[in-house]
Amino acid sequence: MTQDTSSLYTPAGRVLALCGGVGGARLARGLNALIPTPGQLTVAVNTGDDFEHLGLTICPDLDSVLYGLSGKNDEQRGWGRADETWHCLEALKELGAADWFSLGDRDLAVHIERSHQLREGETLSGITARFCERLGIAAHVLPMSDDPVRTTVHTDEGELAFQEYFVRRASRPKVQNISYRGADTARPNEALLQCLADGSLEAVVICPSNPQLSIDPILALPGMRQALRDVDAPVIVVSPLIGGRAVKGPAAKIMAELELSVDSAGIAQVYLDFLDGLVIDAQDADDADRVPVPVLATPTLMRRQEDSTRLAAQTLAFAHALRQGPQRINGTTGR
Ligand code: GDP
Ligand code: CA
């Protein structure tokens, strides 16, 4: 089952990944497999989706990353944990409790323990680091901030808290604007800032997460965009679109509603002030001419761990090549 990684590019320096939930975690698990040295990989995760539910603090994107990196994710369902059961949710329903957010029994254990430790005065960073240790994850997984940030979606049906929009209303209302409550005063995670300032940083990878819902909350933290403009290492974005569509979720719908072009050029536009290279799917190779930075076109669908590891290696090799200067990369013109 284990992939032969001997022919894949492996980085010598540190790597920073910015990540949302399921889509981002698919690439993060590839980076994690490629970079087994503890602390060499830092994964900074969106917490704009976090919310309180049934008295528990739930951090959906952090959990997706923890499950993906520890191999505990359910590949078939595409979210949550493998070998999951739903007894608690059924019993909650019986009692008339809110049942619109799917909580599996194993998943609940994480929410219960995290909520408990938060009440004991632990920080979200500290708790996440301990969970990583317990789950055998070598990468340094960080919440983007220990201060609360809450994504709010302004729609044609009014203002909706993120989970109201995303889960309860199944992303149906038309998006007019998105804001990140608390982001302007939240302090970016200290370890994230340190990583960006580290001279041994080799690449920053923005995972194929939803640009507006998963990556923008991270970029909205004070100083983050500037830090990405200033960082010496190349910043590479992996597009979440394949064939001009989202693999899953509302990314394409939201881009269209915000009047962005729903293609590689639209993805590049969102990140243009700091973007050094864009990885797009081979199906979208024709978009490359309209993208103002070097492009790598390659299959980006990550069904299995092997797909994730291969794409992670290609992305880092692309970053490495960009560091060596403008040139032709895998047949795609670097400009
Ligand atoms: P969420 O927080 O769980 O909604 O997940 P993310 O924001 O991290 O990721 C959602 C995005 O991942 C969607 O826009 C999908 O198009 C994208 N995505 C999911 N799986 C894949 C994949 O295998 N390849 C690529 N390129 N994108 C993917
Ligand atoms: Ca999310």
mmCIF file of C-alpha atoms and ligand atoms in Angstrom:
data_model
loop_
_atom_site.group_PDB
_atom_site.id
_atom_site.type_symbol
_atom_site.label_atom_id
_atom_site.label_comp_id
_atom_site.label_asym_id
_atom_site.label_seq_id
_atom_site.Cartn_x
_atom_site.Cartn_y
_atom_site.Cartn_z
ATOM 1 C CA MET A 1 0.000 0.000 0.000
ATOM 2 C CA THR A 2 2.823 2.412 0.796
ATOM 3 C CA GLN A 3 3.861 4.462 -2.190
ATOM 4 C CA ASP A 4 7.440 4.382 -3.429
ATOM 5 C CA THR A 5 8.382 8.003 -2.761
ATOM 6 C CA SER A 6 12.016 7.620 -3.870
ATOM 7 C CA SER A 7 11.394 9.252 -7.253
ATOM 8 C CA LEU A 8 9.375 12.149 -5.841
ATOM 9 C CA TYR A 9 10.820 15.580 -5.083
ATOM 10 C CA THR A 10 11.399 16.077 -1.372
ATOM 11 C CA PRO A 11 12.111 19.498 0.090
ATOM 12 C CA ALA A 12 15.235 20.311 2.082
ATOM 13 C CA GLY A 13 13.761 23.385 3.797
ATOM 14 C CA ARG A 14 10.578 24.122 5.679
ATOM 15 C CA VAL A 15 7.183 24.198 4.009
ATOM 16 C CA LEU A 16 4.131 26.192 5.067
ATOM 17 C CA ALA A 17 0.656 25.194 3.906
ATOM 18 C CA LEU A 18 -2.480 27.315 4.342
ATOM 19 C CA CYS A 19 -5.521 25.142 4.495
ATOM 20 C CA GLY A 20 -9.291 24.896 4.942
ATOM 21 C CA GLY A 21 -11.069 21.612 5.545
ATOM 22 C CA VAL A 22 -11.609 18.612 3.316
ATOM 23 C CA GLY A 23 -10.143 19.886 0.009
ATOM 24 C CA GLY A 24 -7.152 21.463 1.702
ATOM 25 C CA ALA A 25 -6.557 18.404 3.869
ATOM 26 C CA ARG A 26 -6.298 16.267 0.737
ATOM 27 C CA LEU A 27 -3.161 18.133 -0.316
ATOM 28 C CA ALA A 28 -1.916 18.572 3.260
ATOM 29 C CA ARG A 29 -1.894 14.787 3.752
ATOM 30 C CA GLY A 30 0.306 14.521 0.638
ATOM 31 C CA LEU A 31 2.731 17.122 1.991
ATOM 32 C CA ASN A 32 2.723 15.295 5.325
ATOM 33 C CA ALA A 33 3.597 11.976 3.683
ATOM 34 C CA LEU A 34 6.402 13.608 1.724
ATOM 35 C CA ILE A 35 7.856 15.494 4.699
ATOM 36 C CA PRO A 36 8.140 13.080 7.633
ATOM 37 C CA THR A 37 10.599 15.210 9.646
ATOM 38 C CA PRO A 38 8.749 16.599 12.678
ATOM 39 C CA GLY A 39 8.241 20.351 12.414
ATOM 40 C CA GLN A 40 9.462 20.674 8.812
ATOM 41 C CA LEU A 41 5.870 21.046 7.627
ATOM 42 C CA THR A 42 3.569 23.649 9.172
ATOM 43 C CA VAL A 43 -0.128 23.558 8.285
ATOM 44 C CA ALA A 44 -2.029 26.705 9.282
ATOM 45 C CA VAL A 45 -5.761 26.047 9.281
ATOM 46 C CA ASN A 46 -8.843 28.246 8.920
ATOM 47 C CA THR A 47 -10.880 28.702 12.088
ATOM 48 C CA GLY A 48 -13.524 31.012 10.590
ATOM 49 C CA ASP A 49 -15.910 28.017 10.458
ATOM 50 C CA ASP A 50 -15.614 27.309 14.189
ATOM 51 C CA PHE A 51 -18.821 27.466 16.193
ATOM 52 C CA GLU A 52 -20.538 26.493 19.409
ATOM 53 C CA HIS A 53 -23.057 23.679 19.165
ATOM 54 C CA LEU A 54 -24.755 21.753 21.985
ATOM 55 C CA GLY A 55 -22.306 23.358 24.381
ATOM 56 C CA LEU A 56 -19.278 22.158 22.400
ATOM 57 C CA THR A 57 -16.668 24.132 20.483
ATOM 58 C CA ILE A 58 -16.440 22.622 17.013
ATOM 59 C CA CYS A 59 -13.534 23.394 14.659
ATOM 60 C CA PRO A 60 -14.521 21.626 11.417
ATOM 61 C CA ASP A 61 -11.477 22.520 9.341
ATOM 62 C CA LEU A 62 -8.942 21.684 12.051
ATOM 63 C CA ASP A 63 -10.688 18.340 12.504
ATOM 64 C CA SER A 64 -10.651 17.577 8.771
ATOM 65 C CA VAL A 65 -6.899 18.230 8.767
ATOM 66 C CA LEU A 66 -6.291 16.110 11.877
ATOM 67 C CA TYR A 67 -8.285 13.229 10.382
ATOM 68 C CA GLY A 68 -6.638 13.559 6.959
ATOM 69 C CA LEU A 69 -3.097 13.684 8.336
ATOM 70 C CA SER A 70 -3.612 10.801 10.767
ATOM 71 C CA GLY A 71 -5.311 8.627 8.120
ATOM 72 C CA LYS A 72 -8.509 8.580 10.186
ATOM 73 C CA ASN A 73 -10.615 10.323 7.524
ATOM 74 C CA ASP A 74 -13.427 8.536 5.700
ATOM 75 C CA GLU A 75 -12.412 8.473 2.028
ATOM 76 C CA GLN A 76 -15.766 7.195 0.755
ATOM 77 C CA ARG A 77 -17.953 9.744 2.499
ATOM 78 C CA GLY A 78 -15.356 12.431 1.839
ATOM 79 C CA TRP A 79 -15.578 14.020 5.313
ATOM 80 C CA GLY A 80 -15.457 12.988 8.949
ATOM 81 C CA ARG A 81 -13.904 9.858 10.405
ATOM 82 C CA ALA A 82 -13.635 6.316 9.127
ATOM 83 C CA ASP A 83 -15.475 3.555 11.037
ATOM 84 C CA GLU A 84 -17.888 6.193 12.292
ATOM 85 C CA THR A 85 -21.150 5.386 14.089
ATOM 86 C CA TRP A 86 -24.035 7.756 14.837
ATOM 87 C CA HIS A 87 -25.625 6.469 18.057
ATOM 88 C CA CYS A 88 -25.257 9.719 19.960
ATOM 89 C CA LEU A 89 -26.836 11.759 17.150
ATOM 90 C CA GLU A 90 -29.800 9.346 17.043
ATOM 91 C CA ALA A 91 -30.244 9.630 20.786
ATOM 92 C CA LEU A 92 -30.018 13.435 20.532
ATOM 93 C CA LYS A 93 -32.748 13.406 17.887
ATOM 94 C CA GLU A 94 -34.932 11.335 20.211
ATOM 95 C CA LEU A 95 -34.628 14.106 22.768
ATOM 96 C CA GLY A 96 -35.564 16.771 20.231
ATOM 97 C CA ALA A 97 -32.038 18.246 20.208
ATOM 98 C CA ALA A 98 -30.676 20.124 17.171
ATOM 99 C CA ASP A 99 -29.687 17.502 14.596
ATOM 100 C CA TRP A 100 -28.815 19.616 11.544
ATOM 101 C CA PHE A 101 -25.077 19.258 12.136
ATOM 102 C CA SER A 102 -23.909 15.656 11.662
ATOM 103 C CA LEU A 103 -21.919 14.529 14.664
ATOM 104 C CA GLY A 104 -20.407 11.068 14.579
ATOM 105 C CA ASP A 105 -19.567 9.253 17.805
ATOM 106 C CA ARG A 106 -15.812 9.211 17.225
ATOM 107 C CA ASP A 107 -15.870 12.796 15.976
ATOM 108 C CA LEU A 108 -17.729 13.808 19.147
ATOM 109 C CA ALA A 109 -14.843 12.569 21.270
ATOM 110 C CA VAL A 110 -12.646 15.269 19.703
ATOM 111 C CA HIS A 111 -15.237 18.013 20.310
ATOM 112 C CA ILE A 112 -15.792 16.898 23.908
ATOM 113 C CA GLU A 113 -12.104 16.780 24.799
ATOM 114 C CA ARG A 114 -11.283 20.034 22.993
ATOM 115 C CA SER A 115 -14.184 21.864 24.667
ATOM 116 C CA HIS A 116 -13.145 20.497 28.031
ATOM 117 C CA GLN A 117 -9.546 21.624 27.620
ATOM 118 C CA LEU A 118 -10.627 25.070 26.404
ATOM 119 C CA ARG A 119 -12.731 25.436 29.552
ATOM 120 C CA GLU A 120 -9.661 24.447 31.584
ATOM 121 C CA GLY A 121 -7.920 27.477 30.063
ATOM 122 C CA GLU A 122 -5.791 25.753 27.405
ATOM 123 C CA THR A 123 -5.254 27.529 24.072
ATOM 124 C CA LEU A 124 -6.589 26.081 20.820
ATOM 125 C CA SER A 125 -2.965 25.897 19.566
ATOM 126 C CA GLY A 126 -1.846 23.935 22.607
ATOM 127 C CA ILE A 127 -4.785 21.544 22.373
ATOM 128 C CA THR A 128 -4.232 21.012 18.647
ATOM 129 C CA ALA A 129 -0.522 20.302 19.196
ATOM 130 C CA ARG A 130 -1.377 17.679 21.819
ATOM 131 C CA PHE A 131 -3.988 16.068 19.579
ATOM 132 C CA CYS A 132 -1.348 15.865 16.814
ATOM 133 C CA GLU A 133 1.061 14.180 19.183
ATOM 134 C CA ARG A 134 -1.566 11.663 20.325
ATOM 135 C CA LEU A 135 -2.605 10.956 16.726
ATOM 136 C CA GLY A 136 0.990 10.522 15.531
ATOM 137 C CA ILE A 137 1.031 13.539 13.190
ATOM 138 C CA ALA A 138 4.562 14.807 12.528
ATOM 139 C CA ALA A 139 3.483 18.082 10.940
ATOM 140 C CA HIS A 140 2.923 21.166 13.014
ATOM 141 C CA VAL A 141 -0.827 21.815 12.650
ATOM 142 C CA LEU A 142 -1.902 25.268 13.826
ATOM 143 C CA PRO A 143 -5.161 27.116 14.107
ATOM 144 C CA MET A 144 -4.630 30.347 12.137
ATOM 145 C CA SER A 145 -5.192 32.243 15.395
ATOM 146 C CA ASP A 146 -6.078 31.535 19.017
ATOM 147 C CA ASP A 147 -8.490 34.464 18.923
ATOM 148 C CA PRO A 148 -11.999 33.761 17.659
ATOM 149 C CA VAL A 149 -12.797 34.673 14.050
ATOM 150 C CA ARG A 150 -16.299 33.956 12.756
ATOM 151 C CA THR A 151 -17.116 33.922 9.060
ATOM 152 C CA THR A 152 -20.406 35.666 8.303
ATOM 153 C CA VAL A 153 -22.086 35.314 4.926
ATOM 154 C CA HIS A 154 -24.148 38.265 3.705
ATOM 155 C CA THR A 155 -26.782 36.904 1.319
ATOM 156 C CA ASP A 156 -29.928 37.906 -0.518
ATOM 157 C CA GLU A 157 -31.761 36.241 2.393
ATOM 158 C CA GLY A 158 -29.897 38.239 5.025
ATOM 159 C CA GLU A 159 -26.833 37.781 7.181
ATOM 160 C CA LEU A 160 -26.013 34.164 8.069
ATOM 161 C CA ALA A 161 -23.462 32.706 10.474
ATOM 162 C CA PHE A 162 -21.163 30.407 8.512
ATOM 163 C CA GLN A 163 -22.685 27.038 9.535
ATOM 164 C CA GLU A 164 -26.208 28.436 9.069
ATOM 165 C CA TYR A 165 -25.282 29.234 5.495
ATOM 166 C CA PHE A 166 -23.104 26.214 4.714
ATOM 167 C CA VAL A 167 -24.828 23.328 6.491
ATOM 168 C CA ARG A 168 -28.330 24.408 7.450
ATOM 169 C CA ARG A 169 -29.090 26.261 4.204
ATOM 170 C CA ALA A 170 -26.808 24.023 2.083
ATOM 171 C CA SER A 171 -25.075 27.136 0.592
ATOM 172 C CA ARG A 172 -28.257 27.968 -1.358
ATOM 173 C CA PRO A 173 -28.692 31.693 -0.587
ATOM 174 C CA LYS A 174 -26.962 34.020 -3.033
ATOM 175 C CA VAL A 175 -23.765 35.494 -1.593
ATOM 176 C CA GLN A 176 -23.358 39.263 -1.741
ATOM 177 C CA ASN A 177 -20.362 39.629 0.516
ATOM 178 C CA ILE A 178 -18.456 37.703 3.194
ATOM 179 C CA SER A 179 -16.983 39.118 6.379
ATOM 180 C CA TYR A 180 -14.733 37.613 9.016
ATOM 181 C CA ARG A 181 -15.840 38.850 12.442
ATOM 182 C CA GLY A 182 -12.918 39.406 14.757
ATOM 183 C CA ALA A 183 -10.293 38.982 12.035
ATOM 184 C CA ASP A 184 -9.136 42.591 12.171
ATOM 185 C CA THR A 185 -8.098 42.294 15.814
ATOM 186 C CA ALA A 186 -7.198 38.579 15.973
ATOM 187 C CA ARG A 187 -3.505 37.888 16.299
ATOM 188 C CA PRO A 188 -2.136 35.478 13.698
ATOM 189 C CA ASN A 189 -0.684 32.379 15.324
ATOM 190 C CA GLU A 190 2.835 33.160 16.554
ATOM 191 C CA ALA A 191 4.207 29.942 15.024
ATOM 192 C CA LEU A 192 2.689 30.914 11.653
ATOM 193 C CA LEU A 193 4.454 34.293 11.751
ATOM 194 C CA GLN A 194 7.710 32.629 12.806
ATOM 195 C CA CYS A 195 7.456 30.156 9.948
ATOM 196 C CA LEU A 196 6.933 32.978 7.426
ATOM 197 C CA ALA A 197 10.005 34.784 8.782
ATOM 198 C CA ASP A 198 12.230 31.671 8.777
ATOM 199 C CA GLY A 199 15.065 31.873 6.241
ATOM 200 C CA SER A 200 14.882 28.107 5.692
ATOM 201 C CA LEU A 201 11.281 28.350 4.424
ATOM 202 C CA GLU A 202 11.294 26.756 0.972
ATOM 203 C CA ALA A 203 7.707 27.188 -0.181
ATOM 204 C CA VAL A 204 4.305 28.449 0.866
ATOM 205 C CA VAL A 205 1.512 26.289 -0.527
ATOM 206 C CA ILE A 206 -2.080 27.477 -0.557
ATOM 207 C CA CYS A 207 -4.069 24.250 -0.627
ATOM 208 C CA PRO A 208 -7.046 23.741 -2.990
ATOM 209 C CA SER A 209 -9.491 25.076 -0.424
ATOM 210 C CA ASN A 210 -12.444 27.358 -1.012
ATOM 211 C CA PRO A 211 -10.818 30.791 -1.649
ATOM 212 C CA GLN A 212 -13.525 32.895 0.000
ATOM 213 C CA LEU A 213 -14.665 30.569 2.795
ATOM 214 C CA SER A 214 -11.432 28.845 3.798
ATOM 215 C CA ILE A 215 -8.401 30.905 2.723
ATOM 216 C CA ASP A 216 -9.673 34.510 2.922
ATOM 217 C CA PRO A 217 -10.275 34.290 6.704
ATOM 218 C CA ILE A 218 -6.551 33.484 7.104
ATOM 219 C CA LEU A 219 -5.574 36.329 4.753
ATOM 220 C CA ALA A 220 -7.871 38.701 6.661
ATOM 221 C CA LEU A 221 -5.708 38.447 9.807
ATOM 222 C CA PRO A 222 -3.616 41.586 10.392
ATOM 223 C CA GLY A 223 -0.361 41.536 8.408
ATOM 224 C CA MET A 224 -0.963 38.211 6.640
ATOM 225 C CA ARG A 225 -1.224 39.478 3.064
ATOM 226 C CA GLN A 226 1.789 41.721 3.599
ATOM 227 C CA ALA A 227 3.776 38.816 5.074
ATOM 228 C CA LEU A 228 2.954 36.737 1.978
ATOM 229 C CA ARG A 229 4.046 39.599 -0.299
ATOM 230 C CA ASP A 230 7.295 39.933 1.654
ATOM 231 C CA VAL A 231 8.189 36.270 2.095
ATOM 232 C CA ASP A 232 11.270 35.104 0.158
ATOM 233 C CA ALA A 233 9.904 31.646 -0.564
ATOM 234 C CA PRO A 234 7.603 31.262 -3.582
ATOM 235 C CA VAL A 235 3.874 31.263 -2.821
ATOM 236 C CA ILE A 236 2.095 28.593 -4.855
ATOM 237 C CA VAL A 237 -1.668 28.200 -5.068
ATOM 238 C CA VAL A 238 -3.256 24.883 -6.024
ATOM 239 C CA SER A 239 -6.594 25.548 -7.694
ATOM 240 C CA PRO A 240 -9.746 23.969 -6.216
ATOM 241 C CA LEU A 241 -11.393 24.016 -9.658
ATOM 242 C CA ILE A 242 -11.250 21.095 -12.079
ATOM 243 C CA GLY A 243 -12.735 21.628 -15.520
ATOM 244 C CA GLY A 244 -13.964 25.015 -14.325
ATOM 245 C CA ARG A 245 -16.041 23.436 -11.528
ATOM 246 C CA ALA A 246 -15.578 22.784 -7.836
ATOM 247 C CA VAL A 247 -14.910 19.145 -6.991
ATOM 248 C CA LYS A 248 -17.384 19.598 -4.143
ATOM 249 C CA GLY A 249 -19.053 22.496 -2.367
ATOM 250 C CA PRO A 250 -19.963 26.066 -3.332
ATOM 251 C CA ALA A 251 -16.591 27.469 -4.529
ATOM 252 C CA ALA A 252 -17.708 27.952 -8.163
ATOM 253 C CA LYS A 253 -21.154 29.224 -7.157
ATOM 254 C CA ILE A 254 -19.680 31.813 -4.784
ATOM 255 C CA MET A 255 -17.053 32.961 -7.299
ATOM 256 C CA ALA A 256 -19.805 33.513 -9.881
ATOM 257 C CA GLU A 257 -21.973 35.358 -7.348
ATOM 258 C CA LEU A 258 -19.040 37.624 -6.499
ATOM 259 C CA GLU A 259 -18.561 38.236 -10.247
ATOM 260 C CA LEU A 260 -15.168 36.549 -10.452
ATOM 261 C CA SER A 261 -14.453 34.477 -13.533
ATOM 262 C CA VAL A 262 -14.948 30.828 -12.579
ATOM 263 C CA ASP A 263 -11.663 29.511 -13.959
ATOM 264 C CA SER A 264 -7.928 29.549 -13.319
ATOM 265 C CA ALA A 265 -7.716 33.276 -14.122
ATOM 266 C CA GLY A 266 -10.352 33.985 -11.464
ATOM 267 C CA ILE A 267 -8.417 31.924 -8.914
ATOM 268 C CA ALA A 268 -5.185 33.779 -9.797
ATOM 269 C CA GLN A 269 -6.971 37.131 -9.450
ATOM 270 C CA VAL A 270 -7.945 36.412 -5.841
ATOM 271 C CA TYR A 271 -4.319 35.855 -4.819
ATOM 272 C CA LEU A 272 -2.512 38.051 -7.339
ATOM 273 C CA ASP A 273 -0.778 40.432 -4.916
ATOM 274 C CA PHE A 274 1.471 37.647 -3.607
ATOM 275 C CA LEU A 275 1.050 34.777 -6.089
ATOM 276 C CA ASP A 276 4.256 33.330 -7.609
ATOM 277 C CA GLY A 277 2.863 30.225 -9.309
ATOM 278 C CA LEU A 278 -0.471 28.507 -9.913
ATOM 279 C CA VAL A 279 -1.076 24.751 -10.133
ATOM 280 C CA ILE A 280 -4.147 23.959 -12.230
ATOM 281 C CA ASP A 281 -5.718 20.749 -13.398
ATOM 282 C CA ALA A 282 -4.553 19.265 -16.713
ATOM 283 C CA GLN A 283 -8.157 19.636 -17.948
ATOM 284 C CA ASP A 284 -7.808 23.410 -17.555
ATOM 285 C CA ALA A 285 -4.406 23.665 -19.293
ATOM 286 C CA ASP A 286 -5.844 26.056 -21.890
ATOM 287 C CA ASP A 287 -6.451 28.617 -19.136
ATOM 288 C CA ALA A 288 -2.681 29.075 -18.683
ATOM 289 C CA ASP A 289 -2.469 31.869 -21.287
ATOM 290 C CA ARG A 290 -4.818 34.020 -19.234
ATOM 291 C CA VAL A 291 -2.982 33.527 -15.943
ATOM 292 C CA PRO A 292 -0.356 36.237 -15.300
ATOM 293 C CA VAL A 293 2.040 33.995 -13.321
ATOM 294 C CA PRO A 294 3.821 30.702 -14.157
ATOM 295 C CA VAL A 295 1.458 27.764 -14.346
ATOM 296 C CA LEU A 296 1.875 24.033 -13.780
ATOM 297 C CA ALA A 297 -0.920 21.978 -15.361
ATOM 298 C CA THR A 298 -1.203 18.451 -13.958
ATOM 299 C CA PRO A 299 -3.947 16.102 -12.735
ATOM 300 C CA THR A 300 -5.127 17.556 -9.408
ATOM 301 C CA LEU A 301 -7.935 15.199 -8.380
ATOM 302 C CA MET A 302 -6.824 13.526 -5.135
ATOM 303 C CA ARG A 303 -8.929 10.454 -4.576
ATOM 304 C CA ARG A 304 -6.305 8.497 -2.715
ATOM 305 C CA GLN A 305 -3.224 9.153 -0.630
ATOM 306 C CA GLU A 306 -0.951 8.403 -3.631
ATOM 307 C CA ASP A 307 -2.639 11.180 -5.650
ATOM 308 C CA SER A 308 -2.109 13.601 -2.773
ATOM 309 C CA THR A 309 1.560 12.697 -2.335
ATOM 310 C CA ARG A 310 2.281 12.980 -6.060
ATOM 311 C CA LEU A 311 0.571 16.379 -6.341
ATOM 312 C CA ALA A 312 2.363 17.610 -3.206
ATOM 313 C CA ALA A 313 5.730 16.590 -4.687
ATOM 314 C CA GLN A 314 4.934 18.216 -8.046
ATOM 315 C CA THR A 315 3.814 21.416 -6.328
ATOM 316 C CA LEU A 316 7.020 21.625 -4.286
ATOM 317 C CA ALA A 317 9.178 20.805 -7.325
ATOM 318 C CA PHE A 318 7.373 23.615 -9.186
ATOM 319 C CA ALA A 319 8.132 26.023 -6.310
ATOM 320 C CA HIS A 320 11.752 24.858 -6.330
ATOM 321 C CA ALA A 321 12.014 25.472 -10.094
ATOM 322 C CA LEU A 322 10.541 28.972 -9.691
ATOM 323 C CA ARG A 323 13.198 29.719 -7.095
ATOM 324 C CA GLN A 324 15.844 28.875 -9.678
ATOM 325 C CA GLY A 325 14.426 31.593 -11.961
ATOM 326 C CA PRO A 326 11.953 31.932 -14.849
ATOM 327 C CA GLN A 327 12.120 28.979 -17.188
ATOM 328 C CA ARG A 328 9.981 26.388 -18.867
ATOM 329 C CA ILE A 329 8.302 24.173 -16.336
ATOM 330 C CA ASN A 330 6.928 20.808 -17.458
ATOM 331 C CA GLY A 331 6.089 22.190 -20.870
ATOM 332 C CA THR A 332 4.175 25.146 -19.464
ATOM 333 C CA THR A 333 5.722 28.538 -20.045
ATOM 334 C CA GLY A 334 6.888 30.345 -16.948
ATOM 335 C CA ARG A 335 6.571 34.051 -17.413
HETATM 336 P P1 GDP B 1 -14.062 22.518 3.474
HETATM 337 O O1 GDP B 1 -13.549 23.566 4.441
HETATM 338 O O2 GDP B 1 -14.218 21.180 4.106
HETATM 339 O O3 GDP B 1 -15.259 22.975 2.713
HETATM 340 O O4 GDP B 1 -12.911 22.313 2.438
HETATM 341 P P2 GDP B 1 -11.887 23.281 1.700
HETATM 342 O O5 GDP B 1 -12.320 24.690 1.688
HETATM 343 O O6 GDP B 1 -10.525 22.983 2.199
HETATM 344 O O7 GDP B 1 -11.972 22.659 0.267
HETATM 345 C C1 GDP B 1 -13.094 22.795 -0.574
HETATM 346 C C2 GDP B 1 -12.597 22.851 -1.984
HETATM 347 O O8 GDP B 1 -11.758 21.728 -2.219
HETATM 348 C C3 GDP B 1 -13.690 22.784 -3.010
HETATM 349 O O9 GDP B 1 -13.729 24.009 -3.673
HETATM 350 C C4 GDP B 1 -13.254 21.656 -3.952
HETATM 351 O O10 GDP B 1 -13.360 22.029 -5.303
HETATM 352 C C5 GDP B 1 -11.806 21.439 -3.579
HETATM 353 N N1 GDP B 1 -11.363 20.053 -3.724
HETATM 354 C C6 GDP B 1 -11.831 18.968 -3.062
HETATM 355 N N2 GDP B 1 -11.174 17.861 -3.447
HETATM 356 C C7 GDP B 1 -10.268 18.253 -4.382
HETATM 357 C C8 GDP B 1 -9.302 17.568 -5.171
HETATM 358 O O11 GDP B 1 -9.132 16.351 -5.088
HETATM 359 N N3 GDP B 1 -8.559 18.313 -6.036
HETATM 360 C C9 GDP B 1 -8.724 19.667 -6.159
HETATM 361 N N4 GDP B 1 -7.955 20.340 -7.027
HETATM 362 N N5 GDP B 1 -9.633 20.347 -5.428
HETATM 363 C C10 GDP B 1 -10.388 19.652 -4.558
HETATM 364 CA CA CA B 2 -14.428 24.672 6.092
#
